Short mmCIF file of C-alpha atoms and ligand atoms in Angstrom, two decimals:
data_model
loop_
_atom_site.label_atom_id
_atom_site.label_comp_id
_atom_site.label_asym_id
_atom_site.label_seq_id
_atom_site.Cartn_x
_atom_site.Cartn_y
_atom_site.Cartn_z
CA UNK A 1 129.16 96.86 42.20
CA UNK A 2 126.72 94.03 44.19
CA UNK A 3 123.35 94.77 44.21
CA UNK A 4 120.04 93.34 45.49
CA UNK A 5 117.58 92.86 42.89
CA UNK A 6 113.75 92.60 45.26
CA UNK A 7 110.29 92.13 43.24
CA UNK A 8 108.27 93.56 46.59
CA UNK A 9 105.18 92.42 47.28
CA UNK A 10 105.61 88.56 48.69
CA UNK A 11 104.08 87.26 51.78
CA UNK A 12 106.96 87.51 54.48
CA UNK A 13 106.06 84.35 57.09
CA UNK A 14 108.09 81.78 58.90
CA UNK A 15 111.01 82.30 61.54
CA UNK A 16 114.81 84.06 61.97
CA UNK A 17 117.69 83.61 63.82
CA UNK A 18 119.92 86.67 64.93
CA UNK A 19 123.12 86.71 65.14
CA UNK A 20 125.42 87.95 68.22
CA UNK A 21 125.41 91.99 68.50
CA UNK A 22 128.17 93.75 66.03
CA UNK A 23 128.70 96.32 68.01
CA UNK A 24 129.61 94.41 71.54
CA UNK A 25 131.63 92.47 69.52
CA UNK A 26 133.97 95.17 68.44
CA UNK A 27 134.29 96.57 71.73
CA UNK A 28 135.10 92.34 72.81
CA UNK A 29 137.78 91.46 70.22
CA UNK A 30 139.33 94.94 71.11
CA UNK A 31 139.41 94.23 74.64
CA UNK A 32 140.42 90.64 73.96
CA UNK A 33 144.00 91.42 73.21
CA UNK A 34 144.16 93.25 77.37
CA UNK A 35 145.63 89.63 78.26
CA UNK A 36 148.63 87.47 77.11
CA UNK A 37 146.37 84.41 77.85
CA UNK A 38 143.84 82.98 75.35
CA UNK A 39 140.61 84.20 74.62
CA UNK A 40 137.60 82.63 73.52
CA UNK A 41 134.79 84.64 71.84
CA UNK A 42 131.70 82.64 70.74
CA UNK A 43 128.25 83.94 68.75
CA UNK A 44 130.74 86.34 66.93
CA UNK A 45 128.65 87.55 63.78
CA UNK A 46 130.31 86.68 60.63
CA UNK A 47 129.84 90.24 59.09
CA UNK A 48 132.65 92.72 57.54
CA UNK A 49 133.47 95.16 60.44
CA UNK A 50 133.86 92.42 62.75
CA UNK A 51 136.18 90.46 60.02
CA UNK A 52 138.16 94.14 59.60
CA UNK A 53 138.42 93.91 63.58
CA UNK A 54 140.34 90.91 63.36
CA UNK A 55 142.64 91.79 60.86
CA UNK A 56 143.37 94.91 63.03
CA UNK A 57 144.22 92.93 65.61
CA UNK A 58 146.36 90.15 63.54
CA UNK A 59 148.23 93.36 62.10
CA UNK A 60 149.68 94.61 65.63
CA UNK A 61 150.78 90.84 65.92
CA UNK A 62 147.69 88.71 68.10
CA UNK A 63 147.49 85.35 66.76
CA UNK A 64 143.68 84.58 65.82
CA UNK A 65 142.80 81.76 65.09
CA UNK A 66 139.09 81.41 63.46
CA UNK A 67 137.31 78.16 64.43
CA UNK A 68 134.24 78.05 62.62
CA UNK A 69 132.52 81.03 61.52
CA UNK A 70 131.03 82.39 64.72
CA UNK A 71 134.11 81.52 67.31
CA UNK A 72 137.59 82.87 67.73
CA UNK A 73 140.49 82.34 69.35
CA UNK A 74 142.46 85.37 70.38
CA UNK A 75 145.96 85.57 71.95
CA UNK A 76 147.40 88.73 72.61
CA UNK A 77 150.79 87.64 73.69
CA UNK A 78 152.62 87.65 71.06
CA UNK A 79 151.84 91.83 69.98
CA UNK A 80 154.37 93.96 68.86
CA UNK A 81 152.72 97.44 68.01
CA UNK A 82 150.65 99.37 69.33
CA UNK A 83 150.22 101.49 66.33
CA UNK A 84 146.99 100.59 64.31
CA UNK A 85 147.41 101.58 60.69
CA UNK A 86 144.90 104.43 59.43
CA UNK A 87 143.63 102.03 56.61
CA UNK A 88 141.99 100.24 59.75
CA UNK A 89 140.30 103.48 60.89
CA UNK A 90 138.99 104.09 57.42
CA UNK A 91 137.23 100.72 57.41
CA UNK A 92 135.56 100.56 60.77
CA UNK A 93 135.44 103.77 63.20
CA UNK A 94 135.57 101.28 65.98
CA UNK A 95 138.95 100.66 65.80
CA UNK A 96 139.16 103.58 67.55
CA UNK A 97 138.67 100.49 71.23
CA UNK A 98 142.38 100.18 70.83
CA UNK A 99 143.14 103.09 72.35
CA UNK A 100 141.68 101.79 75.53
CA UNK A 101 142.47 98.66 75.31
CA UNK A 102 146.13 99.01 74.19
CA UNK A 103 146.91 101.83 76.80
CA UNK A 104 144.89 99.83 79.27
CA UNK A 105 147.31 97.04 78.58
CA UNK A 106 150.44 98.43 77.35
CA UNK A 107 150.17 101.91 78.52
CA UNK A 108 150.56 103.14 75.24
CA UNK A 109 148.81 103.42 72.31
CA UNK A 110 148.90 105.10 68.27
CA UNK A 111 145.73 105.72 66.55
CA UNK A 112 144.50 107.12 63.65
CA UNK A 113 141.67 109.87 64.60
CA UNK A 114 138.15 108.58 62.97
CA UNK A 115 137.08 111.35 60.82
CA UNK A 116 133.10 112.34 60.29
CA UNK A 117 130.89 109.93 58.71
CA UNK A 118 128.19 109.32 57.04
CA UNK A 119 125.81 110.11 59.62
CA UNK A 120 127.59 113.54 61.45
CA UNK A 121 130.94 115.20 62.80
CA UNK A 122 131.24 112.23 66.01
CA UNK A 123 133.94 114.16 67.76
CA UNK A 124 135.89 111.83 70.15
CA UNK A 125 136.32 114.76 72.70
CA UNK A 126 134.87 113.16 75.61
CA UNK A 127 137.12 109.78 75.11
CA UNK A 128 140.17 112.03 75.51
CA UNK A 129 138.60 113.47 77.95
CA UNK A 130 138.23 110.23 80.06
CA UNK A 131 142.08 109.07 78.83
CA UNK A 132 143.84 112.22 80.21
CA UNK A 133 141.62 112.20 83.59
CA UNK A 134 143.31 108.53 84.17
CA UNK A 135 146.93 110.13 83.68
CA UNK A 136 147.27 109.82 80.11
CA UNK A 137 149.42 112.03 77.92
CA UNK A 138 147.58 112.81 74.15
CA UNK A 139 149.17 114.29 71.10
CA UNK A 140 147.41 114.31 67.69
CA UNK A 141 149.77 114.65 65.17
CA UNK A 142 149.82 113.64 61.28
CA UNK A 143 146.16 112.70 61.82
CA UNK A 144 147.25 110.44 65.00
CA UNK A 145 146.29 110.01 68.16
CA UNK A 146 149.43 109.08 70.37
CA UNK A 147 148.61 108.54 73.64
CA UNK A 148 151.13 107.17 76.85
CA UNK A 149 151.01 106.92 80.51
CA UNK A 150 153.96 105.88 83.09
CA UNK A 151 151.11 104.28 84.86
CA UNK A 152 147.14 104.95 85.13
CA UNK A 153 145.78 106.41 88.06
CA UNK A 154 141.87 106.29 89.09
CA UNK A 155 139.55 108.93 88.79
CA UNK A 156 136.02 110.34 88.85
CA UNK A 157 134.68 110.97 85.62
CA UNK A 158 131.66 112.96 84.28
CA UNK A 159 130.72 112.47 80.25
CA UNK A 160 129.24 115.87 78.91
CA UNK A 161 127.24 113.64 76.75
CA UNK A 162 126.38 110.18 76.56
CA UNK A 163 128.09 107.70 74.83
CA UNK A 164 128.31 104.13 74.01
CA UNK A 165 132.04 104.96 72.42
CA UNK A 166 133.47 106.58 75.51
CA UNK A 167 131.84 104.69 77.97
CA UNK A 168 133.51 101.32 76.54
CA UNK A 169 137.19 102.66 75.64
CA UNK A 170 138.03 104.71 78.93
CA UNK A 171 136.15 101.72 80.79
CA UNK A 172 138.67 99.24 78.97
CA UNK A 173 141.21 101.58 80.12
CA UNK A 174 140.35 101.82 83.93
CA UNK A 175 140.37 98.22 84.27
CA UNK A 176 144.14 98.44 84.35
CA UNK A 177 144.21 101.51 86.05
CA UNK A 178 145.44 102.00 89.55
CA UNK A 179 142.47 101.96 92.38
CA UNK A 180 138.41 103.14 91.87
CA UNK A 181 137.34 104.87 88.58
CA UNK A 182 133.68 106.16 88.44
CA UNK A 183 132.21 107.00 85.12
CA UNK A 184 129.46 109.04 85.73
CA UNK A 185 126.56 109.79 83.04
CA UNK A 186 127.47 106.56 81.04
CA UNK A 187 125.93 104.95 78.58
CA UNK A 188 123.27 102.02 79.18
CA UNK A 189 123.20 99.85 76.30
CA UNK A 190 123.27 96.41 76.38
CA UNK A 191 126.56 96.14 74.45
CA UNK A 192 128.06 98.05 77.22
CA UNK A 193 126.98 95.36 79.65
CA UNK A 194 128.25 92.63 77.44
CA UNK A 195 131.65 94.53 77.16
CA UNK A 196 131.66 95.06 80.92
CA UNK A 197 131.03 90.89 81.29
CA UNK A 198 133.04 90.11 79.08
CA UNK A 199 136.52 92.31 80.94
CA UNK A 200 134.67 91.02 84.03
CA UNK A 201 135.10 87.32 82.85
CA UNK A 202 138.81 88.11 82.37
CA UNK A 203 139.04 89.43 86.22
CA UNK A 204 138.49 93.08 85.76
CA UNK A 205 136.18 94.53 88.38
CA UNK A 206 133.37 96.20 86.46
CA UNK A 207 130.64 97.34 88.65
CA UNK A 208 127.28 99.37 87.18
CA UNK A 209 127.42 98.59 83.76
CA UNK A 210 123.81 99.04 82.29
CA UNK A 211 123.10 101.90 85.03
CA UNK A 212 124.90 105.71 84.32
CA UNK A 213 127.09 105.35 86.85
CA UNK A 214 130.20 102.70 85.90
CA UNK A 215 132.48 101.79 89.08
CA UNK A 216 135.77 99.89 87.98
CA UNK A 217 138.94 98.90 90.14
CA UNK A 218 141.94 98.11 88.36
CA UNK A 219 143.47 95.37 88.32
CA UNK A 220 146.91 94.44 87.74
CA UNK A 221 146.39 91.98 84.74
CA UNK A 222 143.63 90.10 83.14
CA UNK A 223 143.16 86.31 82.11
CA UNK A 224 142.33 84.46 79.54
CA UNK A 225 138.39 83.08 79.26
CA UNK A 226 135.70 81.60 77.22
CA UNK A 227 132.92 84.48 76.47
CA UNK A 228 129.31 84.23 73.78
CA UNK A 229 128.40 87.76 72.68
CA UNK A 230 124.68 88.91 73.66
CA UNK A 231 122.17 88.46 70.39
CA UNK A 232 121.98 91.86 68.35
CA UNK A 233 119.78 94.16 69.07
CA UNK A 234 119.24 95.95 66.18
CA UNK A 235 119.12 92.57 63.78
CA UNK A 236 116.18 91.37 65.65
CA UNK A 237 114.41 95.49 65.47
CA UNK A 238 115.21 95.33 62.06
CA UNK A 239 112.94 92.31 61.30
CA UNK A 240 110.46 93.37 63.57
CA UNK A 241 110.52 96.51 61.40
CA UNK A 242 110.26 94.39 58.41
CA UNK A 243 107.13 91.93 59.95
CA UNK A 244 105.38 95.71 60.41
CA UNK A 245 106.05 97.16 57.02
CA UNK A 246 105.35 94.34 54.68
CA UNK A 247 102.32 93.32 56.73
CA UNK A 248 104.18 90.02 57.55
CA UNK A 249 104.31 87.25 60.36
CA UNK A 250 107.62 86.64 61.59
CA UNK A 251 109.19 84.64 64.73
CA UNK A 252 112.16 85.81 65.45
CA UNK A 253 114.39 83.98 67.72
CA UNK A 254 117.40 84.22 69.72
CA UNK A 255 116.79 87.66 71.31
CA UNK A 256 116.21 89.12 74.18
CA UNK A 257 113.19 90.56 74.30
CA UNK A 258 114.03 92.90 77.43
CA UNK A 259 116.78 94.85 74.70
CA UNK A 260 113.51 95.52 72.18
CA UNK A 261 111.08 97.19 74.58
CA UNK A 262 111.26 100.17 72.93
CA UNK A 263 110.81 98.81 69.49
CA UNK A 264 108.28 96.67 70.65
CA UNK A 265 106.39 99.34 72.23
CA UNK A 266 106.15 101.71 69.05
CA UNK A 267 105.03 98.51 66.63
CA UNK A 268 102.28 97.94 69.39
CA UNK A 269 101.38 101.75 68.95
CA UNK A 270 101.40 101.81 65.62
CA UNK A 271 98.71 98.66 65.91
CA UNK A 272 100.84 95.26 65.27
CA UNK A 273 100.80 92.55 67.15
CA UNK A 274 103.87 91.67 69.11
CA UNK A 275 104.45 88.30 71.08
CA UNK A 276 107.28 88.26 73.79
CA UNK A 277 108.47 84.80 74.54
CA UNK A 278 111.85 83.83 76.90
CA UNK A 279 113.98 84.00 73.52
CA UNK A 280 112.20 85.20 70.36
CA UNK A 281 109.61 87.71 69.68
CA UNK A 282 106.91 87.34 67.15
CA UNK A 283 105.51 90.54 64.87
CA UNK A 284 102.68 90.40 63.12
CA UNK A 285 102.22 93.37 60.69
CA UNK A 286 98.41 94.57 61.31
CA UNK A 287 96.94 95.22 57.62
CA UNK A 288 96.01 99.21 59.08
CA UNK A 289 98.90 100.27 61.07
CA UNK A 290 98.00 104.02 62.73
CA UNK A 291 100.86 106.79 63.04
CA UNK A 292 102.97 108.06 66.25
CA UNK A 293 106.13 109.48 66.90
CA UNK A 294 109.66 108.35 67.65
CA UNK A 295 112.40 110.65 69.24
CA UNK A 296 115.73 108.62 69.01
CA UNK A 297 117.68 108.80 72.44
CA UNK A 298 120.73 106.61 74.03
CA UNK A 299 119.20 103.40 75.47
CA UNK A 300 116.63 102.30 77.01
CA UNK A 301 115.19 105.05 74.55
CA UNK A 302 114.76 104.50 70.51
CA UNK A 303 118.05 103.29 69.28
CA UNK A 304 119.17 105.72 66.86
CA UNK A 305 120.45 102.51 64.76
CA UNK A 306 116.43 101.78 64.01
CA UNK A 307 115.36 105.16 63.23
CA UNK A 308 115.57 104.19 59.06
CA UNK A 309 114.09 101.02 59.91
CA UNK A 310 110.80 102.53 61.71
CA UNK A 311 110.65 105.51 59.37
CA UNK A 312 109.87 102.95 56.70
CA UNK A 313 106.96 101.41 58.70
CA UNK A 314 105.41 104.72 59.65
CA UNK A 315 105.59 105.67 55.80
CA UNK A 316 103.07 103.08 55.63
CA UNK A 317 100.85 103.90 58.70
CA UNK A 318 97.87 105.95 58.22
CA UNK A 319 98.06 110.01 59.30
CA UNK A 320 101.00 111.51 59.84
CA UNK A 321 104.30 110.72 62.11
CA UNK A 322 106.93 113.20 63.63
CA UNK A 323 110.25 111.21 63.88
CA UNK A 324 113.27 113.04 65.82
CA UNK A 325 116.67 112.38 65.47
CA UNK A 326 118.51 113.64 68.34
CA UNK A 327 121.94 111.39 68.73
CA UNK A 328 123.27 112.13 65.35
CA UNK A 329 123.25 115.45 63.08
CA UNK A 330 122.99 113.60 59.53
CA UNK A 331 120.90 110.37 59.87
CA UNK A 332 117.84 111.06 57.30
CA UNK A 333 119.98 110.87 53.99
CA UNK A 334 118.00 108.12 52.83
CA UNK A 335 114.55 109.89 52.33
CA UNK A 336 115.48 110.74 49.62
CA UNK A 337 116.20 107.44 48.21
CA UNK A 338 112.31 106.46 50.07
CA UNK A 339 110.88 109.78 48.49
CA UNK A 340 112.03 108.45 45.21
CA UNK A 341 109.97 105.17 46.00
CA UNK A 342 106.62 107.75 46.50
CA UNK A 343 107.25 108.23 50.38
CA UNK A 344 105.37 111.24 51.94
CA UNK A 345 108.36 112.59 54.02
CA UNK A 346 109.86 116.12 54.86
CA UNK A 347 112.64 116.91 56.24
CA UNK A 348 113.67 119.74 58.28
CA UNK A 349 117.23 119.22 60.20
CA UNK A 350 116.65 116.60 62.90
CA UNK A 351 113.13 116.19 62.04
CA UNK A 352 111.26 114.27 59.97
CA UNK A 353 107.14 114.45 59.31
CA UNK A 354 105.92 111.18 57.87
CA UNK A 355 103.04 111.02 56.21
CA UNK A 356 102.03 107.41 55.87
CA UNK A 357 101.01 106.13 52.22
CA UNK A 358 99.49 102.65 50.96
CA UNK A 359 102.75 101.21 49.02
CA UNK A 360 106.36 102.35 47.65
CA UNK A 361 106.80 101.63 44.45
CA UNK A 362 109.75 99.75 43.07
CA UNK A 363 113.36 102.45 41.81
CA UNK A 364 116.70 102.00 41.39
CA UNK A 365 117.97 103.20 45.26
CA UNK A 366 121.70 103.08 46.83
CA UNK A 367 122.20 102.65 50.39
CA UNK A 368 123.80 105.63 52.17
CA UNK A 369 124.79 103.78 55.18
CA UNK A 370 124.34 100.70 57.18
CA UNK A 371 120.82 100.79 58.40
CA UNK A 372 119.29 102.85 55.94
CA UNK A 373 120.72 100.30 53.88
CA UNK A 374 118.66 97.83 55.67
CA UNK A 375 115.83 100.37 55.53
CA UNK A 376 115.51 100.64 52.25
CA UNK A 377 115.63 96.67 51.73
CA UNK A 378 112.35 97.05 53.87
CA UNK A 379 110.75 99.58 51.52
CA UNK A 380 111.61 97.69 48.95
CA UNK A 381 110.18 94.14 49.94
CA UNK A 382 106.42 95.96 50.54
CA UNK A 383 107.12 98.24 46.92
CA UNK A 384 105.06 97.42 44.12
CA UNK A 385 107.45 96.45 41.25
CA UNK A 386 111.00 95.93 41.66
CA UNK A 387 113.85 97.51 43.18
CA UNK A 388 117.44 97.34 42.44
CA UNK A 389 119.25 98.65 45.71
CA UNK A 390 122.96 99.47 45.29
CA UNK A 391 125.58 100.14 47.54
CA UNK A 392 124.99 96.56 49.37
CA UNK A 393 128.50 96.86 51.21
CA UNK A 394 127.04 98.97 53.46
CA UNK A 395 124.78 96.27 54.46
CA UNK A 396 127.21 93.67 55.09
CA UNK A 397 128.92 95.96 57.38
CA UNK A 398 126.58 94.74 60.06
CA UNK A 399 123.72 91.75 58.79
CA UNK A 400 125.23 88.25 57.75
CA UNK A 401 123.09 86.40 55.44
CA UNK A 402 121.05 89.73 55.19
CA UNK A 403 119.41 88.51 51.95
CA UNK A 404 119.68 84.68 52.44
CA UNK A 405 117.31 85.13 55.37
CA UNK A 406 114.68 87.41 54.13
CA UNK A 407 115.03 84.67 51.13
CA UNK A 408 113.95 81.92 53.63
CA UNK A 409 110.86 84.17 54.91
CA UNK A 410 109.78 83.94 51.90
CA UNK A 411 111.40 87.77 50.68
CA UNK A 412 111.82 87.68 46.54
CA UNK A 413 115.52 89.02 46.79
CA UNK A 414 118.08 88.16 44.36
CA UNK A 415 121.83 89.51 45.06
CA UNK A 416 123.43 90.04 41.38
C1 UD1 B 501 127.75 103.63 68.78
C2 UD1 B 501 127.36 102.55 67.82
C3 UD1 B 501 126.46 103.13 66.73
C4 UD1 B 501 125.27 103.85 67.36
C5 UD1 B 501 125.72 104.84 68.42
C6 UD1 B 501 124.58 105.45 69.21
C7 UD1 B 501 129.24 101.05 67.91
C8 UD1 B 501 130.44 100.51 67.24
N1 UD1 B 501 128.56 102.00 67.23
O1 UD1 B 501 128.50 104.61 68.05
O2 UD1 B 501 126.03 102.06 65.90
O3 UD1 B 501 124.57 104.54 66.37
O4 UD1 B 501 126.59 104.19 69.36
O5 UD1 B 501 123.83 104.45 69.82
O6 UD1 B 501 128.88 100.65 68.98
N2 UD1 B 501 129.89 112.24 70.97
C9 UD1 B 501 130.60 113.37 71.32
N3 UD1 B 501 131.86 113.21 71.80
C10 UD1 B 501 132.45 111.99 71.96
C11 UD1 B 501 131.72 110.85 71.60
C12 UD1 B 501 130.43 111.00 71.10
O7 UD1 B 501 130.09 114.48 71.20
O8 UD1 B 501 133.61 111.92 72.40
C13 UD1 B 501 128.50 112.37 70.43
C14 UD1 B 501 128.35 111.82 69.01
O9 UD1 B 501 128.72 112.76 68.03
C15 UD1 B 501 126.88 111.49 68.99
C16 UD1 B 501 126.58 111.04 70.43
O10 UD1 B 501 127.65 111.55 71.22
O11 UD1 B 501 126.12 112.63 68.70
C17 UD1 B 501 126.52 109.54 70.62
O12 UD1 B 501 127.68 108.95 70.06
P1 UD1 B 501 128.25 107.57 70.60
O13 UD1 B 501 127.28 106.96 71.55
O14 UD1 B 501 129.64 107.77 71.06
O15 UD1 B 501 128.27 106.70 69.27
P2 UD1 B 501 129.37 105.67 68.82
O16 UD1 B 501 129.98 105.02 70.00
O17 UD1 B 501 130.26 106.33 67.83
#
């Protein structure tokens, strides 16, 4: 199995460029297949769930055509399924988009049902909920989703809870839905927004995105177009995390600095310096970095996707920190991999109390997920000694050149 191999300790300086954001991606290649015309996707970030997503959507017979490593050609024309194999599902839970965009499209659609994950249970009630209030049928059967519709009607939707997952699959769906669909108590991130441009690009009639209330009218069919995913969100928060924790200088460019406010704001709690420019962000990690909390809410609160990421910053701040999780059941599985570095953390349910020390020190550590992957890749650059972090896959999931540009900050990472 890959590892990364980091002797901590080395001066972390000099500048980054993020790629485009994973997770609108995924909800754009899925939604790219909603026309028989070509599609254009540019910025696309060359990482593993987005390369699964485009097998998934070779298999059920779209032509893709990869020009370079950040652009790809979609055409959806020539499909002849709309049955997604379950090996699919296993590899990334977001191939669960085809069910809106295939019944959007095609009025029918075959699914395998995502399971739990690492991080909690992530039911998939309230998408079903949305797909049967625009007039679709849904059986589960065999560990399938089937869903069909003669046609899709409009209608006025609540979510009990929100989320980014819902929001963008029924939304796919109502853009080929007969007359006004409002999704009430929506999600806001920005992926949402790019998803909504994006469908909007194609002639859909998305209006709302980024607020909780999502108006779309449907449309009979959508066109082809040329579309460059928003930079990622949670790239750039990760090495602002990183600039805090290891007490570094780093420039990080191609973001947008409106999407980090609330990572921004906690660093500049916590005492670092933080420099907003049109398209980058600078962090400087203050030597004595003080404590405060972090609750993890849908946006514009604290992504849940940075908790790790700040909980290894604040185990370096002085006093002591009260982190909340409170979007997913499961997310502090890795404090045990930071206690075993000398981290100062308990744990009770969604709470963690952080009480900050001077340094980790350098263990053998396996990632439990994606971004406590990326977490612990933090802890390990500030350790004392050296780390060996296993289960690296995890990382690639969602960071290209993960190691390659810590590498060029300076970062004493070797990937055996
Ligand atoms: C997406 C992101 C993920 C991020 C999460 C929250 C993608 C591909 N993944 O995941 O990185 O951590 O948003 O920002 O974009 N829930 C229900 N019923 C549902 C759907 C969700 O109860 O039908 C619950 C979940 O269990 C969770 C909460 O709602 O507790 C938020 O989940 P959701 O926003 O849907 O997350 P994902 O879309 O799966």
């Amino acid at each position: 199995m890959e590892k990364y191999i980091i002797k901590g300790g080395a001066e972390l300086k000099g500048e980054v460029t993020i790629g485009g954001a994973k997770n609108a991606a995924l909800g754009i290649l899925a939604a790219s297949i909603m026309t028989d015309e070509d599609v254009l996707v540019e910025n696309i970030p060359d990482v593993n769930d987005i390369n699964v997503m485009l097998e998934a959507i070779e298999h059920i017979g779209a032509v893709v055509e990869r020009i370079g490593k950040h652009t790809v050609r979609i055409n959806g024309s020539t499909i002849n399924s709309c049955e997604v194999d379950d090996d699919f599902m296993r590899r990334i839970r977001a191939s669960y988009y085809f069910i809106g965009s295939l019944l959007g499209k095609y009025k029918n659609a075959k699914v395998p049902l995502p399971g739990g994950c690492a991080i909690g249970a992530r039911p998939i009630d309230q998408h079903i909920k949305g797909f049967e209030a625009l007039g679709a049928s849904i059986s589960i059967r065999g560990g399938y989703l089937s869903t069909s519709a003669d046609r899709l009607h409009c209608a006025h939707i609540y979510f009990d809870v929100v989320t980014v997952g819902a929001t963008i699959n029924v939304m796919m769906a109502a853009c080929m839905a007969e007359g006004q669909t409002i999704i009430e108590n929506a999600a806001r991130e920005p992926h949402i927004v790019d998803v909504a441009n994006f469908l909007n690009s194609m002639g859909a009639r998305i209006k709302g995105a980024g607020t909780d209330t999502i108006r779309i009218t449907g449309v009979r069919s959508l066109h082809g177009t040329q579309y460059a995913i928003i930079p990622d969100q949670i790239e750039a928060g990760t090495f602002m995390c990183m600039a805090a924790a290891c007490r570094g200088d780093i420039l990080i460019k191609n973001v947008i600095p409106k999407h980090l406010e609330s990572i921004t704001a906690k660093l500049l709690e916590m005492g670092n310096i933080v420099y907003e420019y049109d398209e980058a962000v600078r962090v400087i990690g203050a030597p004595k970095q003080r404590h405060t909390d972090v609750k993890t809410l849908p946006y514009p609160g604290f992504p849940t996707d940075m908790q790790p990421q700040i909980t290894v910053a604040l185990a370096l701040a002085e006093g002591a920190s009260i982190v909340t999780e409170s979007v997913f059941e499961n997310r502090f599985k890795y404090v045990e991999e930071l206690i075993r570095m000398g981290a100062d953390i308990r744990v009770e349910r969604n709470v963690a109390v952080v009480d900050g020390i001077e340094r980790f020190s350098g263990a053998s550590i396996s990632a439990p997920d994606l971004r406590a992957g990326a977490a612990l890749v933090i802890a390990a650059l500030q350790a004392e000694g050296t780390s060996v972090i296993d289960g690296i896959g995890y990382i690639r999931r969602g960071y290209e050149n993960f190691d390659k540009k810590i590498a060029a900050l300076g970062g004493n990472i070797e990937n055996a």
